[in-house]
PDB file of C-alpha atoms in Angstrom:
ATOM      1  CA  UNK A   1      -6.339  50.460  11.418  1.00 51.00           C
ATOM      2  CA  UNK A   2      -6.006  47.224   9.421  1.00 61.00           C
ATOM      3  CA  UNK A   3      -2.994  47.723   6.910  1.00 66.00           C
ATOM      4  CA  UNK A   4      -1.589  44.890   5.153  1.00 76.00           C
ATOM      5  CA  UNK A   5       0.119  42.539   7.224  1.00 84.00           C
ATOM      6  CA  UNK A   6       1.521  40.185   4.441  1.00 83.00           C
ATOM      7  CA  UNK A   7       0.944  35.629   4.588  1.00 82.00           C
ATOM      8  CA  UNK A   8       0.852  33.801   8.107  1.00 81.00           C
ATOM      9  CA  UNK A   9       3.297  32.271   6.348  1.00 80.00           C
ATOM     10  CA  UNK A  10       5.315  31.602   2.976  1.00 82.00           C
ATOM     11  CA  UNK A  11       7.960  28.716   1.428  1.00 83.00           C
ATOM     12  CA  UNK A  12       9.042  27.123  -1.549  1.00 84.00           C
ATOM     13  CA  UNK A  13       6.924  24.300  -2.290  1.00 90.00           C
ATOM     14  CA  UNK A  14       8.086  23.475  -6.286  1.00 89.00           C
ATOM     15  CA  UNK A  15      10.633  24.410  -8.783  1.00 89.00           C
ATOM     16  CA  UNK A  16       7.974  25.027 -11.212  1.00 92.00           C
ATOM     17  CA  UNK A  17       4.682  26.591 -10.665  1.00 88.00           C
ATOM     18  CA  UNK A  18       2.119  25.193  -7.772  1.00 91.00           C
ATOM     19  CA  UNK A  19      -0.737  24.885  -8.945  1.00 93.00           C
ATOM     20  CA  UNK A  20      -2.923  23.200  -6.127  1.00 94.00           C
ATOM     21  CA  UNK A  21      -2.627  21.748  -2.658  1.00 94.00           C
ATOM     22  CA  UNK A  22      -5.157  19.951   0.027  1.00 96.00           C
ATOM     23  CA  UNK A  23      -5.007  19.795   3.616  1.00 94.00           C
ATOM     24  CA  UNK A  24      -5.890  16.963   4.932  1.00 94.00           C
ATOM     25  CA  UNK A  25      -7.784  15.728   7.844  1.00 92.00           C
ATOM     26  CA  UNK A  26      -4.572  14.509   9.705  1.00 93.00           C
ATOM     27  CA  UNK A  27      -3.319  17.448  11.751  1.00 93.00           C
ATOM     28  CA  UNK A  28      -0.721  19.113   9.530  1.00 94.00           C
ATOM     29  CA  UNK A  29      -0.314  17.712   6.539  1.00 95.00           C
ATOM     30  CA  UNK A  30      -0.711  19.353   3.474  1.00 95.00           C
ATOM     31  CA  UNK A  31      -0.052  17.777   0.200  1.00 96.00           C
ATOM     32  CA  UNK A  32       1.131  20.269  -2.851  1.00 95.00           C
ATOM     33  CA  UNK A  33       1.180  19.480  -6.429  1.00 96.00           C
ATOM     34  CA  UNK A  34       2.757  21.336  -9.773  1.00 95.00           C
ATOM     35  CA  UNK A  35       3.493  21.462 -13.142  1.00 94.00           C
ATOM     36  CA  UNK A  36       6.910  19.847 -12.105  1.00 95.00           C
ATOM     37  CA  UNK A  37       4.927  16.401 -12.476  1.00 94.00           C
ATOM     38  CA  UNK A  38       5.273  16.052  -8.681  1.00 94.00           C
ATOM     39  CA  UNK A  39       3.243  15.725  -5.283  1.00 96.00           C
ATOM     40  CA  UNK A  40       4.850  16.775  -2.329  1.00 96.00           C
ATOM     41  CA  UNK A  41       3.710  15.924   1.232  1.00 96.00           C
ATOM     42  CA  UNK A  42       4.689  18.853   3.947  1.00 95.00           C
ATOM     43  CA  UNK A  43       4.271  18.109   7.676  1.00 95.00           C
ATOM     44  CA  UNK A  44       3.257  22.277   8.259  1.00 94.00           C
ATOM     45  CA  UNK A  45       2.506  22.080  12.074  1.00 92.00           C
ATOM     46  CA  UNK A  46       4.680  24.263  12.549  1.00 91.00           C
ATOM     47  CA  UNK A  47       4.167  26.785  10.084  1.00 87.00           C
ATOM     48  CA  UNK A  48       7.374  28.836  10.492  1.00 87.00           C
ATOM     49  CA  UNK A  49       9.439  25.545   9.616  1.00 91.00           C
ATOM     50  CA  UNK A  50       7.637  23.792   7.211  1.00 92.00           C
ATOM     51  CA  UNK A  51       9.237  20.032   6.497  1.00 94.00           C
ATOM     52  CA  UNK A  52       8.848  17.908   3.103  1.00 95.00           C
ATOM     53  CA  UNK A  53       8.054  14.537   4.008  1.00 96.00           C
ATOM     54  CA  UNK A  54       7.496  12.701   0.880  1.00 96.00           C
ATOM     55  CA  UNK A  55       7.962  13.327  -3.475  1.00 95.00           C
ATOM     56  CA  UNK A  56       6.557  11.558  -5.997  1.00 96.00           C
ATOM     57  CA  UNK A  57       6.239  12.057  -9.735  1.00 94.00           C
ATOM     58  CA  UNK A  58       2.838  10.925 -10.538  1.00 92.00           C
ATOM     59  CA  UNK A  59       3.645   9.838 -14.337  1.00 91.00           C
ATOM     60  CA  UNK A  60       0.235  11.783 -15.394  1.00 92.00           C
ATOM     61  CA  UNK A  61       2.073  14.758 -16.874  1.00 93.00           C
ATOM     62  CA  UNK A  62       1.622  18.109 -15.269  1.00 94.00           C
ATOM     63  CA  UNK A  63      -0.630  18.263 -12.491  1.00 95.00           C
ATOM     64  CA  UNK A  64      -2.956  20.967 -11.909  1.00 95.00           C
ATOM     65  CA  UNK A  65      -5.204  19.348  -8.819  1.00 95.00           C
ATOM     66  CA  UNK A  66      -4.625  17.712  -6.112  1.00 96.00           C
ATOM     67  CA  UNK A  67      -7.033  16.449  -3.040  1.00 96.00           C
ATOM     68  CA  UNK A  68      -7.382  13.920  -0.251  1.00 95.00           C
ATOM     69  CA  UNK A  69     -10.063  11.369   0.363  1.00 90.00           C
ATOM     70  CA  UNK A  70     -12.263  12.545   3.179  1.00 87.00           C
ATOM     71  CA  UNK A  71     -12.995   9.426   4.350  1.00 86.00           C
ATOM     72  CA  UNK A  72      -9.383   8.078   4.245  1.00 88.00           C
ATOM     73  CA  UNK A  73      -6.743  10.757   4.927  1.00 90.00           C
ATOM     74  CA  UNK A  74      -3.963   9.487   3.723  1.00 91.00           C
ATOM     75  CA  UNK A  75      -5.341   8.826   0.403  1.00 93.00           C
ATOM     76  CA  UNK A  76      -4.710  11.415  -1.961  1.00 94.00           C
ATOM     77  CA  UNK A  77      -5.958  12.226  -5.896  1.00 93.00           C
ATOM     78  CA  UNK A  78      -4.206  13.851  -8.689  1.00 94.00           C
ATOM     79  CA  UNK A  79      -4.977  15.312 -11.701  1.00 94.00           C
ATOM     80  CA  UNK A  80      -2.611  15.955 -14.498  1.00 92.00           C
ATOM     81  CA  UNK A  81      -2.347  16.939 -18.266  1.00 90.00           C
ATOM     82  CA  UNK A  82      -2.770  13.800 -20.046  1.00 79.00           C
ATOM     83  CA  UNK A  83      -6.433  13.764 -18.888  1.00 87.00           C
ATOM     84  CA  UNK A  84      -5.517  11.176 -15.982  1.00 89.00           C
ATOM     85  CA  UNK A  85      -6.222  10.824 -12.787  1.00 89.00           C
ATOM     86  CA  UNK A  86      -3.725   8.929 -10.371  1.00 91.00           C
ATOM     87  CA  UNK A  87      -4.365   7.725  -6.452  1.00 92.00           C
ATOM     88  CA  UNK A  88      -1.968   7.605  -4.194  1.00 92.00           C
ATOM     89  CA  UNK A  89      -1.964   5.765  -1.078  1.00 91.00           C
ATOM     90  CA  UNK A  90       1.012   7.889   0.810  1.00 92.00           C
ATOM     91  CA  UNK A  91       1.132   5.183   3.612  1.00 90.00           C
ATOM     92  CA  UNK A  92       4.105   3.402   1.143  1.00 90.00           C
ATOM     93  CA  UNK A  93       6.424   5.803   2.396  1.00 90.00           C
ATOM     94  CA  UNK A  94       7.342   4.863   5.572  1.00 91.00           C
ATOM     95  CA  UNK A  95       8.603   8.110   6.500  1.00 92.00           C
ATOM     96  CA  UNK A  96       4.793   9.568   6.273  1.00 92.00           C
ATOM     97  CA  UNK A  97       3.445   6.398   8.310  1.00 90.00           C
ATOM     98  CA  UNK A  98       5.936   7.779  10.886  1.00 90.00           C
ATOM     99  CA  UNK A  99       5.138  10.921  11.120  1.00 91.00           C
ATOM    100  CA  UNK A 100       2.019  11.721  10.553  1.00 90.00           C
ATOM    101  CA  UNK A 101      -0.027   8.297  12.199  1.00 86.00           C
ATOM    102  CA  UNK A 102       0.151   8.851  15.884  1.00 85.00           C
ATOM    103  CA  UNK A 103      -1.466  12.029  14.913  1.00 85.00           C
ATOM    104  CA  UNK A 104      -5.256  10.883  14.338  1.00 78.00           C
ATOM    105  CA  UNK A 105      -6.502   8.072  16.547  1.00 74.00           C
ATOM    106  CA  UNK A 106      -7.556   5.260  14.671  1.00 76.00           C
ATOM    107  CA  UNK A 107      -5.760   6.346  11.180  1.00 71.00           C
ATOM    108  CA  UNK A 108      -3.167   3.235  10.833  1.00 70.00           C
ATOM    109  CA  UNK A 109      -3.642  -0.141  12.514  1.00 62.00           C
ATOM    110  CA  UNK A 110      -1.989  -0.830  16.314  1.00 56.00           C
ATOM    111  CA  UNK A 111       1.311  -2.757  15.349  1.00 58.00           C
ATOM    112  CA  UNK A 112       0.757  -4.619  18.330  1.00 57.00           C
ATOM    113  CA  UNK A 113      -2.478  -5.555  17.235  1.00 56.00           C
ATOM    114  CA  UNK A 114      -1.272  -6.714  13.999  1.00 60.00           C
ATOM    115  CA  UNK A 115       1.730  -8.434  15.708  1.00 68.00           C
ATOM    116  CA  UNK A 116      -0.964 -10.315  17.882  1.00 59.00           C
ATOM    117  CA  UNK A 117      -3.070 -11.510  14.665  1.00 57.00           C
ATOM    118  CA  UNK A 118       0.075 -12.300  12.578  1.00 67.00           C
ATOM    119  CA  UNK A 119       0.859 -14.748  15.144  1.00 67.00           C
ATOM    120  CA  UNK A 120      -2.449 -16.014  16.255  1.00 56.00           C
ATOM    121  CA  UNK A 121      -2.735 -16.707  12.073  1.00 63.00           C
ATOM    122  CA  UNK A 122       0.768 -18.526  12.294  1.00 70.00           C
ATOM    123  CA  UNK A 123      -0.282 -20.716  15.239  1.00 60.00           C
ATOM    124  CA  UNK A 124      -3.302 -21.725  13.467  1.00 58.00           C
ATOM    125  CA  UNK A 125      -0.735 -22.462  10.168  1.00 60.00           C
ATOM    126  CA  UNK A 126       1.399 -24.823  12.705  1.00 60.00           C
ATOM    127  CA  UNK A 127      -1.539 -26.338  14.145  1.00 54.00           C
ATOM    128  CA  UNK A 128      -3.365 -27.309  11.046  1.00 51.00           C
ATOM    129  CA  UNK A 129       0.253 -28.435   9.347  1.00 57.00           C
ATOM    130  CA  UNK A 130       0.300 -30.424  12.660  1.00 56.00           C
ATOM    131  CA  UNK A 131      -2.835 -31.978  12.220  1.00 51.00           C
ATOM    132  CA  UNK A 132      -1.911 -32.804   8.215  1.00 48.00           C
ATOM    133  CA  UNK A 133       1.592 -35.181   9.464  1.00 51.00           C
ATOM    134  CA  UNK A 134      -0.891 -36.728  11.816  1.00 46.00           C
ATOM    135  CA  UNK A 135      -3.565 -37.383   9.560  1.00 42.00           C
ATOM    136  CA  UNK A 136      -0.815 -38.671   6.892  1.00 43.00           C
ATOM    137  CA  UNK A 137       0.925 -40.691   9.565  1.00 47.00           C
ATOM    138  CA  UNK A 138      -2.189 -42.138  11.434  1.00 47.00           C
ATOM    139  CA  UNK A 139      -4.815 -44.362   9.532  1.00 49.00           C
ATOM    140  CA  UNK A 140      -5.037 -45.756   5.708  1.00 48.00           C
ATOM    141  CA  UNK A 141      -2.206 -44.879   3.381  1.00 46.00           C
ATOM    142  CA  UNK A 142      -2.909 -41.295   1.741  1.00 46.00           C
ATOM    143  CA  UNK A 143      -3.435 -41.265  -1.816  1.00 44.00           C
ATOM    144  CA  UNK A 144      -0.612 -39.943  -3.828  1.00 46.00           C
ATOM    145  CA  UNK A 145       0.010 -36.485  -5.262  1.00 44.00           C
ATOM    146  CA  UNK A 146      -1.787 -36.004  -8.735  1.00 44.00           C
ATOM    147  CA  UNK A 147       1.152 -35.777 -10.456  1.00 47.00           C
ATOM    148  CA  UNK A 148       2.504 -39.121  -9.286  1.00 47.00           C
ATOM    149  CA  UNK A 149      -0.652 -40.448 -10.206  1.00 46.00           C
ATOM    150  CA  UNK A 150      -1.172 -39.241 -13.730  1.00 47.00           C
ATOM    151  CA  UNK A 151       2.600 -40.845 -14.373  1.00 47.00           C
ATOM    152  CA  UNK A 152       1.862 -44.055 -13.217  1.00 51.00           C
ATOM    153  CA  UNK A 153      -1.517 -44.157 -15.030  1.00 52.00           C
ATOM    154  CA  UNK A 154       0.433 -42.972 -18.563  1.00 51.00           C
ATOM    155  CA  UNK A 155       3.236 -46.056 -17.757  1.00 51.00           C
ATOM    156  CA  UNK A 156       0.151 -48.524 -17.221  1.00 52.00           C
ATOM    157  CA  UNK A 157      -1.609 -47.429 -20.269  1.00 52.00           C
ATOM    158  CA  UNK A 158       1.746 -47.888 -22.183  1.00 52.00           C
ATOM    159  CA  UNK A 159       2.182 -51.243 -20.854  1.00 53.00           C
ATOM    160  CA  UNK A 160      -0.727 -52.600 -21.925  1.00 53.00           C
ATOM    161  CA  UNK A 161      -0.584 -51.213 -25.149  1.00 53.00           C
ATOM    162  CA  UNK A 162       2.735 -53.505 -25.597  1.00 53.00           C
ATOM    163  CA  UNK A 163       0.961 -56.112 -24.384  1.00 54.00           C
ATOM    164  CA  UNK A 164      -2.127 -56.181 -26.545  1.00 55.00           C
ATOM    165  CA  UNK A 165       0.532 -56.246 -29.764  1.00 56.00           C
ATOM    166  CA  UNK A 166       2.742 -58.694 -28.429  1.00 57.00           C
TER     167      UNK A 166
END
């Protein structure tokens, strides 16, 4: 009773040595890091076919720790041999966004709600450039750009410099 029965599972994560990895709170991802200089994200949800998602050297030197942010998942720390620390925000690759943000509710803003307030903002952009030609169009003549004005104000001052001589 109770021999050795080996890993759950087993892959090749690095070229060089791993030397720490994080799971984090999003349902199967697990981020790995080396001495390679690089931090891999794995979607491991299914164990028997693990699947690298995402690479990136982390320009710290060698990296001997890596963790996510508890209270942001898909922020991630490193820790390498030049005495540096690095963040990084894995959301830039698209391919993690894609994968991995259906899996916890709430983890990356609806797209339709973002569609909805990118064009609620550019409704409010067309009605207050709407109400600017009216104002401009309507009323007493608008005053004229600063630039303009500082001109004309250097070719008066010139002119009546001429004048006082003459």
């Amino acid at each position: 009773a109770g021999g050795d029965t080996g890993p759950v599972a087993a892959f090749t994560a690095h070229e060089k040595g791993c030397s720490s990895m994080s799971f984090s709170a999003v349902p199967g991802l697990l981020a790995t890091c080396s001495v390679d200089k690089t931090v891999k994200l794995w979607d491991v949800q299914d164990i028997n076919q693990p699947l690298q998602i995402a690479s990136k050297n982390m320009q710290v030197g060698k990296l001997f720790s890596v963790r996510f942010y508890n209270d942001s998942p898909l922020l991630l720390a490193c820790g390498g041999a030049k005495g540096m620390l690095a963040l990084w925000h894995t959301t830039e690759f698209e391919s993690v966004t894609k994968r991995f943000g259906g899996r916890l509710p709430g983890l990356l803003p609806d797209p339709s709600s973002q569609e909805e307030q990118q064009q609620q903002q550019e409704e409010i952009n067309n009605a207050l450039a709407s109400m600017s030609m009216q104002v401009s169009t309507e009323g007493e003549p608008q005053s004229e750009p600063p630039e303009q004005a500082s001109t004309q104000q250097k070719s008066k001052k010139k002119k009546s410099k001429k004048k006082k001589r003459g």
